Amino acid sequence: MKNIEVVVAPELTSCYQAKGKLVVIIDVFRATTTIVTAMANGVKEVKTCLEVDEAIALKKQGYLVGGERDGVKVDGMDVDNSPLSFLDGKYADKKFAISTTNGTKAVETSLDANEIIIGTFANLTAVCEYIAQSDLDVLMVCAGWKGKMSTEDLMFAGAVIATLPEEYCSTDSADIAKSYFLKYALNYKDKLDTCEHAFRLKKLNKQENIDFCVEKDLYTIIPKYNAISKTFVL
């Protein structure tokens, strides 16, 4: 049987073993939703950067640069961490460098994995299908918020686990995520609209971002980490 586990924050990734596994990076509000949306609208590759300066330096190599700290666009960046910025396809064929408060840290802590993919509600079914066809054990790494658990990331992990076939070995973390999603499955959007991270975004007038980020199956793509280029590609 294949094993599936959930890490509630990247600071805890070292407590698990990513090596040899398929890692799913989850940052529903908003980094993984932004990455999926950007690539679905023509961005050809995405580089995640732990530090702001690293991302901004990539402008010299022709990268579009975006991201945030505490939800606010950083001075010197071209765009913020909003999936809505990419909907019109105006950045098609661009390379995109992104640095965020939590999501890019989740990538950094998972680099010894066999495979790394990007997951969010916007590509939920595609993620489930990709996991189901893989022979690897799965580690779902939630970005959380500054070392703490985030409802929206745990909810997405649970949605994936609830959709997968029963051939996966049950673990405590997977059972908790699945049970949490099933409790709110019929009204998960309402629950996520009132979670802590949603309130942070509401204070920044980002309700449209919240609404977009909780929509299921907007896209069928799977951004995958390329260890040679150190970027996410399709």
PDB file of C-alpha atoms in Angstrom:
ATOM      1  CA  MET A   1       0.000   0.000   0.000  1.00  0.00           C
ATOM      2  CA  LYS A   2       1.078   3.560  -0.698  1.00  0.00           C
ATOM      3  CA  ASN A   3       1.500   5.926   2.214  1.00  0.00           C
ATOM      4  CA  ILE A   4       0.169   9.483   2.442  1.00  0.00           C
ATOM      5  CA  GLU A   5       1.009  12.032   5.141  1.00  0.00           C
ATOM      6  CA  VAL A   6       0.225  15.704   5.737  1.00  0.00           C
ATOM      7  CA  VAL A   7       2.667  18.300   7.083  1.00  0.00           C
ATOM      8  CA  VAL A   8       0.738  21.275   8.482  1.00  0.00           C
ATOM      9  CA  ALA A   9       3.614  23.789   8.139  1.00  0.00           C
ATOM     10  CA  PRO A  10       6.983  23.769   6.330  1.00  0.00           C
ATOM     11  CA  GLU A  11       8.820  24.186   9.617  1.00  0.00           C
ATOM     12  CA  LEU A  12       7.791  20.580  10.364  1.00  0.00           C
ATOM     13  CA  THR A  13       8.876  19.052   7.055  1.00  0.00           C
ATOM     14  CA  SER A  14      12.142  17.891   8.617  1.00  0.00           C
ATOM     15  CA  CYS A  15      10.112  15.690  10.984  1.00  0.00           C
ATOM     16  CA  TYR A  16       9.054  13.667   7.942  1.00  0.00           C
ATOM     17  CA  GLN A  17      11.079  12.204   5.099  1.00  0.00           C
ATOM     18  CA  ALA A  18      10.515  13.901   1.753  1.00  0.00           C
ATOM     19  CA  LYS A  19      13.287  11.940   0.037  1.00  0.00           C
ATOM     20  CA  GLY A  20      11.912   9.332  -2.328  1.00  0.00           C
ATOM     21  CA  LYS A  21       8.375  10.706  -2.131  1.00  0.00           C
ATOM     22  CA  LEU A  22       5.966  12.726  -4.222  1.00  0.00           C
ATOM     23  CA  VAL A  23       5.527  16.064  -2.461  1.00  0.00           C
ATOM     24  CA  VAL A  24       2.468  18.236  -3.042  1.00  0.00           C
ATOM     25  CA  ILE A  25       3.041  21.892  -2.126  1.00  0.00           C
ATOM     26  CA  ILE A  26      -0.139  23.558  -0.831  1.00  0.00           C
ATOM     27  CA  ASP A  27      -0.665  27.277  -0.275  1.00  0.00           C
ATOM     28  CA  VAL A  28      -4.289  27.926  -1.196  1.00  0.00           C
ATOM     29  CA  PHE A  29      -4.184  31.585  -0.010  1.00  0.00           C
ATOM     30  CA  ARG A  30      -2.405  32.326  -2.346  1.00  0.00           C
ATOM     31  CA  ALA A  31       0.947  31.150  -3.736  1.00  0.00           C
ATOM     32  CA  THR A  32       0.009  27.782  -5.232  1.00  0.00           C
ATOM     33  CA  THR A  33      -3.226  29.199  -6.655  1.00  0.00           C
ATOM     34  CA  THR A  34      -1.202  32.017  -8.217  1.00  0.00           C
ATOM     35  CA  ILE A  35       1.366  29.605  -9.677  1.00  0.00           C
ATOM     36  CA  VAL A  36      -1.290  27.324 -11.176  1.00  0.00           C
ATOM     37  CA  THR A  37      -3.249  30.269 -12.578  1.00  0.00           C
ATOM     38  CA  ALA A  38      -0.141  31.927 -14.008  1.00  0.00           C
ATOM     39  CA  MET A  39       0.960  28.776 -15.817  1.00  0.00           C
ATOM     40  CA  ALA A  40      -2.551  27.998 -17.035  1.00  0.00           C
ATOM     41  CA  ASN A  41      -2.564  31.474 -18.573  1.00  0.00           C
ATOM     42  CA  GLY A  42       0.676  31.101 -20.456  1.00  0.00           C
ATOM     43  CA  VAL A  43       3.556  31.717 -18.033  1.00  0.00           C
ATOM     44  CA  LYS A  44       6.188  29.232 -19.182  1.00  0.00           C
ATOM     45  CA  GLU A  45       8.073  28.629 -15.938  1.00  0.00           C
ATOM     46  CA  VAL A  46       7.986  29.680 -12.287  1.00  0.00           C
ATOM     47  CA  LYS A  47      10.952  30.036  -9.957  1.00  0.00           C
ATOM     48  CA  THR A  48      10.179  30.106  -6.240  1.00  0.00           C
ATOM     49  CA  CYS A  49      12.548  32.244  -4.188  1.00  0.00           C
ATOM     50  CA  LEU A  50      12.953  32.102  -0.436  1.00  0.00           C
ATOM     51  CA  GLU A  51      14.171  35.700  -0.189  1.00  0.00           C
ATOM     52  CA  VAL A  52      12.778  38.862  -1.764  1.00  0.00           C
ATOM     53  CA  ASP A  53      16.201  40.051  -2.954  1.00  0.00           C
ATOM     54  CA  GLU A  54      16.770  36.771  -4.781  1.00  0.00           C
ATOM     55  CA  ALA A  55      13.529  37.224  -6.714  1.00  0.00           C
ATOM     56  CA  ILE A  56      14.094  40.884  -7.565  1.00  0.00           C
ATOM     57  CA  ALA A  57      17.618  40.116  -8.816  1.00  0.00           C
ATOM     58  CA  LEU A  58      16.076  37.842 -11.452  1.00  0.00           C
ATOM     59  CA  LYS A  59      14.606  40.868 -13.226  1.00  0.00           C
ATOM     60  CA  LYS A  60      17.994  41.182 -14.926  1.00  0.00           C
ATOM     61  CA  GLN A  61      17.380  37.748 -16.473  1.00  0.00           C
ATOM     62  CA  GLY A  62      14.011  38.806 -17.859  1.00  0.00           C
ATOM     63  CA  TYR A  63      11.814  37.391 -15.119  1.00  0.00           C
ATOM     64  CA  LEU A  64       8.514  38.933 -14.131  1.00  0.00           C
ATOM     65  CA  VAL A  65       8.810  39.259 -10.352  1.00  0.00           C
ATOM     66  CA  GLY A  66       5.999  38.988  -7.836  1.00  0.00           C
ATOM     67  CA  GLY A  67       5.087  38.096  -4.301  1.00  0.00           C
ATOM     68  CA  GLU A  68       4.321  39.540  -0.889  1.00  0.00           C
ATOM     69  CA  ARG A  69       5.199  39.777   2.736  1.00  0.00           C
ATOM     70  CA  ASP A  70       2.308  39.624   5.183  1.00  0.00           C
ATOM     71  CA  GLY A  71      -0.056  39.788   2.210  1.00  0.00           C
ATOM     72  CA  VAL A  72       1.295  43.096   0.878  1.00  0.00           C
ATOM     73  CA  LYS A  73       3.142  43.542  -2.432  1.00  0.00           C
ATOM     74  CA  VAL A  74       6.835  44.186  -1.908  1.00  0.00           C
ATOM     75  CA  ASP A  75       8.405  47.366  -3.292  1.00  0.00           C
ATOM     76  CA  GLY A  76      10.392  46.583  -6.417  1.00  0.00           C
ATOM     77  CA  MET A  77       8.176  43.697  -7.518  1.00  0.00           C
ATOM     78  CA  ASP A  78       6.096  43.829 -10.694  1.00  0.00           C
ATOM     79  CA  VAL A  79       2.984  42.112  -9.338  1.00  0.00           C
ATOM     80  CA  ASP A  80       1.669  40.913  -6.007  1.00  0.00           C
ATOM     81  CA  ASN A  81       0.766  37.350  -5.034  1.00  0.00           C
ATOM     82  CA  SER A  82      -2.658  37.440  -6.687  1.00  0.00           C
ATOM     83  CA  PRO A  83      -3.893  34.835  -9.178  1.00  0.00           C
ATOM     84  CA  LEU A  84      -6.179  37.506 -10.624  1.00  0.00           C
ATOM     85  CA  SER A  85      -3.141  39.326 -12.031  1.00  0.00           C
ATOM     86  CA  PHE A  86      -2.676  36.540 -14.585  1.00  0.00           C
ATOM     87  CA  LEU A  87      -6.205  35.951 -15.856  1.00  0.00           C
ATOM     88  CA  ASP A  88      -5.974  38.015 -19.037  1.00  0.00           C
ATOM     89  CA  GLY A  89      -2.890  36.193 -20.309  1.00  0.00           C
ATOM     90  CA  LYS A  90      -0.847  39.384 -20.592  1.00  0.00           C
ATOM     91  CA  TYR A  91       2.151  37.607 -19.059  1.00  0.00           C
ATOM     92  CA  ALA A  92       2.029  34.657 -21.463  1.00  0.00           C
ATOM     93  CA  ASP A  93       5.477  33.295 -22.370  1.00  0.00           C
ATOM     94  CA  LYS A  94       7.046  35.122 -19.420  1.00  0.00           C
ATOM     95  CA  LYS A  95       9.228  33.540 -16.763  1.00  0.00           C
ATOM     96  CA  PHE A  96       7.892  34.316 -13.291  1.00  0.00           C
ATOM     97  CA  ALA A  97       9.872  34.551 -10.042  1.00  0.00           C
ATOM     98  CA  ILE A  98       7.830  34.552  -6.845  1.00  0.00           C
ATOM     99  CA  SER A  99       8.675  35.026  -3.165  1.00  0.00           C
ATOM    100  CA  THR A 100       5.970  34.807  -0.505  1.00  0.00           C
ATOM    101  CA  THR A 101       5.600  34.698   3.258  1.00  0.00           C
ATOM    102  CA  ASN A 102       4.841  30.975   3.471  1.00  0.00           C
ATOM    103  CA  GLY A 103       4.462  29.153   0.161  1.00  0.00           C
ATOM    104  CA  THR A 104       7.988  29.473  -1.157  1.00  0.00           C
ATOM    105  CA  LYS A 105       9.322  28.235   2.182  1.00  0.00           C
ATOM    106  CA  ALA A 106       7.296  25.037   1.702  1.00  0.00           C
ATOM    107  CA  VAL A 107       9.114  24.422  -1.572  1.00  0.00           C
ATOM    108  CA  GLU A 108      12.522  25.099  -0.034  1.00  0.00           C
ATOM    109  CA  THR A 109      12.003  22.493   2.700  1.00  0.00           C
ATOM    110  CA  SER A 110      10.992  19.808   0.182  1.00  0.00           C
ATOM    111  CA  LEU A 111      13.809  19.890  -2.358  1.00  0.00           C
ATOM    112  CA  ASP A 112      15.091  16.386  -1.580  1.00  0.00           C
ATOM    113  CA  ALA A 113      11.794  14.825  -2.709  1.00  0.00           C
ATOM    114  CA  ASN A 114      11.609  12.523  -5.703  1.00  0.00           C
ATOM    115  CA  GLU A 115       8.968  14.749  -7.290  1.00  0.00           C
ATOM    116  CA  ILE A 116       7.389  18.070  -6.311  1.00  0.00           C
ATOM    117  CA  ILE A 117       4.094  19.305  -7.717  1.00  0.00           C
ATOM    118  CA  ILE A 118       1.878  22.313  -7.019  1.00  0.00           C
ATOM    119  CA  GLY A 119      -1.619  21.756  -5.652  1.00  0.00           C
ATOM    120  CA  THR A 120      -4.638  23.921  -4.875  1.00  0.00           C
ATOM    121  CA  PHE A 121      -8.399  23.820  -5.322  1.00  0.00           C
ATOM    122  CA  ALA A 122      -7.981  25.251  -8.823  1.00  0.00           C
ATOM    123  CA  ASN A 123      -6.364  21.978  -9.997  1.00  0.00           C
ATOM    124  CA  LEU A 124      -7.833  19.570  -7.424  1.00  0.00           C
ATOM    125  CA  THR A 125      -8.915  16.774  -9.770  1.00  0.00           C
ATOM    126  CA  ALA A 126      -5.677  16.958 -11.753  1.00  0.00           C
ATOM    127  CA  VAL A 127      -3.689  16.580  -8.515  1.00  0.00           C
ATOM    128  CA  CYS A 128      -5.786  13.593  -7.434  1.00  0.00           C
ATOM    129  CA  GLU A 129      -5.322  11.899 -10.794  1.00  0.00           C
ATOM    130  CA  TYR A 130      -1.576  12.547 -10.765  1.00  0.00           C
ATOM    131  CA  ILE A 131      -1.187  11.076  -7.281  1.00  0.00           C
ATOM    132  CA  ALA A 132      -3.334   8.061  -8.157  1.00  0.00           C
ATOM    133  CA  GLN A 133      -1.129   7.119 -11.124  1.00  0.00           C
ATOM    134  CA  SER A 134       2.111   7.531  -9.157  1.00  0.00           C
ATOM    135  CA  ASP A 135       3.853   4.639  -7.410  1.00  0.00           C
ATOM    136  CA  LEU A 136       5.415   6.958  -4.832  1.00  0.00           C
ATOM    137  CA  ASP A 137       4.408   7.587  -1.247  1.00  0.00           C
ATOM    138  CA  VAL A 138       2.944  11.064  -0.855  1.00  0.00           C
ATOM    139  CA  LEU A 139       3.841  13.938   1.458  1.00  0.00           C
ATOM    140  CA  MET A 140       1.472  16.905   1.364  1.00  0.00           C
ATOM    141  CA  VAL A 141       3.319  19.994   2.610  1.00  0.00           C
ATOM    142  CA  CYS A 142       1.016  22.797   3.714  1.00  0.00           C
ATOM    143  CA  ALA A 143       2.430  26.320   3.738  1.00  0.00           C
ATOM    144  CA  GLY A 144       0.419  27.338   6.782  1.00  0.00           C
ATOM    145  CA  TRP A 145       1.072  30.764   8.267  1.00  0.00           C
ATOM    146  CA  LYS A 146       4.431  31.514   9.888  1.00  0.00           C
ATOM    147  CA  GLY A 147       4.827  28.033  11.328  1.00  0.00           C
ATOM    148  CA  LYS A 148       1.179  27.590  12.255  1.00  0.00           C
ATOM    149  CA  MET A 149      -1.522  25.469  10.636  1.00  0.00           C
ATOM    150  CA  SER A 150      -3.882  27.112   8.137  1.00  0.00           C
ATOM    151  CA  THR A 151      -7.440  25.882   7.670  1.00  0.00           C
ATOM    152  CA  GLU A 152      -7.456  26.335   3.894  1.00  0.00           C
ATOM    153  CA  ASP A 153      -4.338  24.222   3.318  1.00  0.00           C
ATOM    154  CA  LEU A 154      -5.493  21.414   5.599  1.00  0.00           C
ATOM    155  CA  MET A 155      -8.902  21.524   3.898  1.00  0.00           C
ATOM    156  CA  PHE A 156      -7.347  21.060   0.472  1.00  0.00           C
ATOM    157  CA  ALA A 157      -5.149  18.198   1.682  1.00  0.00           C
ATOM    158  CA  GLY A 158      -8.262  16.551   3.091  1.00  0.00           C
ATOM    159  CA  ALA A 159     -10.150  17.058  -0.166  1.00  0.00           C
ATOM    160  CA  VAL A 160      -7.399  15.244  -2.056  1.00  0.00           C
ATOM    161  CA  ILE A 161      -7.243  12.374   0.426  1.00  0.00           C
ATOM    162  CA  ALA A 162     -11.035  12.002   0.433  1.00  0.00           C
ATOM    163  CA  THR A 163     -10.968  11.660  -3.367  1.00  0.00           C
ATOM    164  CA  LEU A 164      -8.172   9.095  -3.593  1.00  0.00           C
ATOM    165  CA  PRO A 165      -8.850   5.342  -3.709  1.00  0.00           C
ATOM    166  CA  GLU A 166      -8.644   3.324  -0.499  1.00  0.00           C
ATOM    167  CA  GLU A 167      -5.295   1.770  -1.424  1.00  0.00           C
ATOM    168  CA  TYR A 168      -3.421   4.396   0.601  1.00  0.00           C
ATOM    169  CA  CYS A 169      -2.172   3.412   4.027  1.00  0.00           C
ATOM    170  CA  SER A 170      -3.941   5.425   6.704  1.00  0.00           C
ATOM    171  CA  THR A 171      -1.822   7.789   8.803  1.00  0.00           C
ATOM    172  CA  ASP A 172      -2.887  10.033  11.658  1.00  0.00           C
ATOM    173  CA  SER A 173      -2.205  13.241   9.738  1.00  0.00           C
ATOM    174  CA  ALA A 174      -4.057  12.031   6.632  1.00  0.00           C
ATOM    175  CA  ASP A 175      -7.041  10.860   8.683  1.00  0.00           C
ATOM    176  CA  ILE A 176      -7.293  14.230  10.442  1.00  0.00           C
ATOM    177  CA  ALA A 177      -7.163  16.159   7.154  1.00  0.00           C
ATOM    178  CA  LYS A 178      -9.725  13.884   5.514  1.00  0.00           C
ATOM    179  CA  SER A 179     -12.102  14.053   8.479  1.00  0.00           C
ATOM    180  CA  TYR A 180     -11.812  17.827   8.574  1.00  0.00           C
ATOM    181  CA  PHE A 181     -12.695  18.170   4.902  1.00  0.00           C
ATOM    182  CA  LEU A 182     -15.606  15.737   5.121  1.00  0.00           C
ATOM    183  CA  LYS A 183     -17.046  17.682   8.057  1.00  0.00           C
ATOM    184  CA  TYR A 184     -17.297  20.800   5.882  1.00  0.00           C
ATOM    185  CA  ALA A 185     -17.483  19.253   2.394  1.00  0.00           C
ATOM    186  CA  LEU A 186     -20.918  20.674   1.595  1.00  0.00           C
ATOM    187  CA  ASN A 187     -20.075  24.199   2.739  1.00  0.00           C
ATOM    188  CA  TYR A 188     -16.274  24.328   2.606  1.00  0.00           C
ATOM    189  CA  LYS A 189     -16.322  27.731   0.883  1.00  0.00           C
ATOM    190  CA  ASP A 190     -18.253  29.264   3.779  1.00  0.00           C
ATOM    191  CA  LYS A 191     -15.792  27.757   6.245  1.00  0.00           C
ATOM    192  CA  LEU A 192     -12.781  29.067   4.349  1.00  0.00           C
ATOM    193  CA  ASP A 193     -14.333  32.514   4.059  1.00  0.00           C
ATOM    194  CA  THR A 194     -14.227  32.782   7.857  1.00  0.00           C
ATOM    195  CA  CYS A 195     -10.797  31.271   8.559  1.00  0.00           C
ATOM    196  CA  GLU A 196      -7.905  33.286  10.002  1.00  0.00           C
ATOM    197  CA  HIS A 197      -6.047  33.740   6.730  1.00  0.00           C
ATOM    198  CA  ALA A 198      -9.220  34.885   4.982  1.00  0.00           C
ATOM    199  CA  PHE A 199      -9.633  37.596   7.613  1.00  0.00           C
ATOM    200  CA  ARG A 200      -6.060  38.735   6.967  1.00  0.00           C
ATOM    201  CA  LEU A 201      -6.845  39.054   3.270  1.00  0.00           C
ATOM    202  CA  LYS A 202     -10.170  40.785   3.928  1.00  0.00           C
ATOM    203  CA  LYS A 203      -8.322  43.480   5.871  1.00  0.00           C
ATOM    204  CA  LEU A 204      -6.306  44.047   2.688  1.00  0.00           C
ATOM    205  CA  ASN A 205      -9.496  44.211   0.558  1.00  0.00           C
ATOM    206  CA  LYS A 206      -8.725  40.868  -1.110  1.00  0.00           C
ATOM    207  CA  GLN A 207     -12.204  39.267  -1.059  1.00  0.00           C
ATOM    208  CA  GLU A 208     -12.009  38.555  -4.799  1.00  0.00           C
ATOM    209  CA  ASN A 209      -8.786  36.630  -4.187  1.00  0.00           C
ATOM    210  CA  ILE A 210     -10.462  34.538  -1.492  1.00  0.00           C
ATOM    211  CA  ASP A 211     -13.427  33.729  -3.731  1.00  0.00           C
ATOM    212  CA  PHE A 212     -11.164  32.726  -6.614  1.00  0.00           C
ATOM    213  CA  CYS A 213      -8.813  30.605  -4.527  1.00  0.00           C
ATOM    214  CA  VAL A 214     -11.571  28.305  -3.222  1.00  0.00           C
ATOM    215  CA  GLU A 215     -13.007  27.434  -6.646  1.00  0.00           C
ATOM    216  CA  LYS A 216     -12.445  23.815  -7.663  1.00  0.00           C
ATOM    217  CA  ASP A 217     -11.093  22.542 -10.959  1.00  0.00           C
ATOM    218  CA  LEU A 218     -10.565  25.747 -12.872  1.00  0.00           C
ATOM    219  CA  TYR A 219      -7.565  24.145 -14.567  1.00  0.00           C
ATOM    220  CA  THR A 220      -6.196  20.714 -15.454  1.00  0.00           C
ATOM    221  CA  ILE A 221      -2.473  21.493 -15.308  1.00  0.00           C
ATOM    222  CA  ILE A 222       0.166  20.206 -12.884  1.00  0.00           C
ATOM    223  CA  PRO A 223       3.222  22.436 -12.358  1.00  0.00           C
ATOM    224  CA  LYS A 224       6.189  20.141 -11.638  1.00  0.00           C
ATOM    225  CA  TYR A 225       9.580  21.002 -10.206  1.00  0.00           C
ATOM    226  CA  ASN A 226      12.509  20.545 -12.567  1.00  0.00           C
ATOM    227  CA  ALA A 227      15.637  19.908 -10.504  1.00  0.00           C
ATOM    228  CA  ILE A 228      17.935  20.930 -13.361  1.00  0.00           C
ATOM    229  CA  SER A 229      16.417  24.348 -14.083  1.00  0.00           C
ATOM    230  CA  LYS A 230      15.218  24.702 -10.467  1.00  0.00           C
ATOM    231  CA  THR A 231      11.887  25.966 -11.737  1.00  0.00           C
ATOM    232  CA  PHE A 232       8.320  24.713 -12.000  1.00  0.00           C
ATOM    233  CA  VAL A 233       7.318  23.772 -15.531  1.00  0.00           C
ATOM    234  CA  LEU A 234       4.463  21.943 -17.243  1.00  0.00           C
TER     235      LEU A 234
END
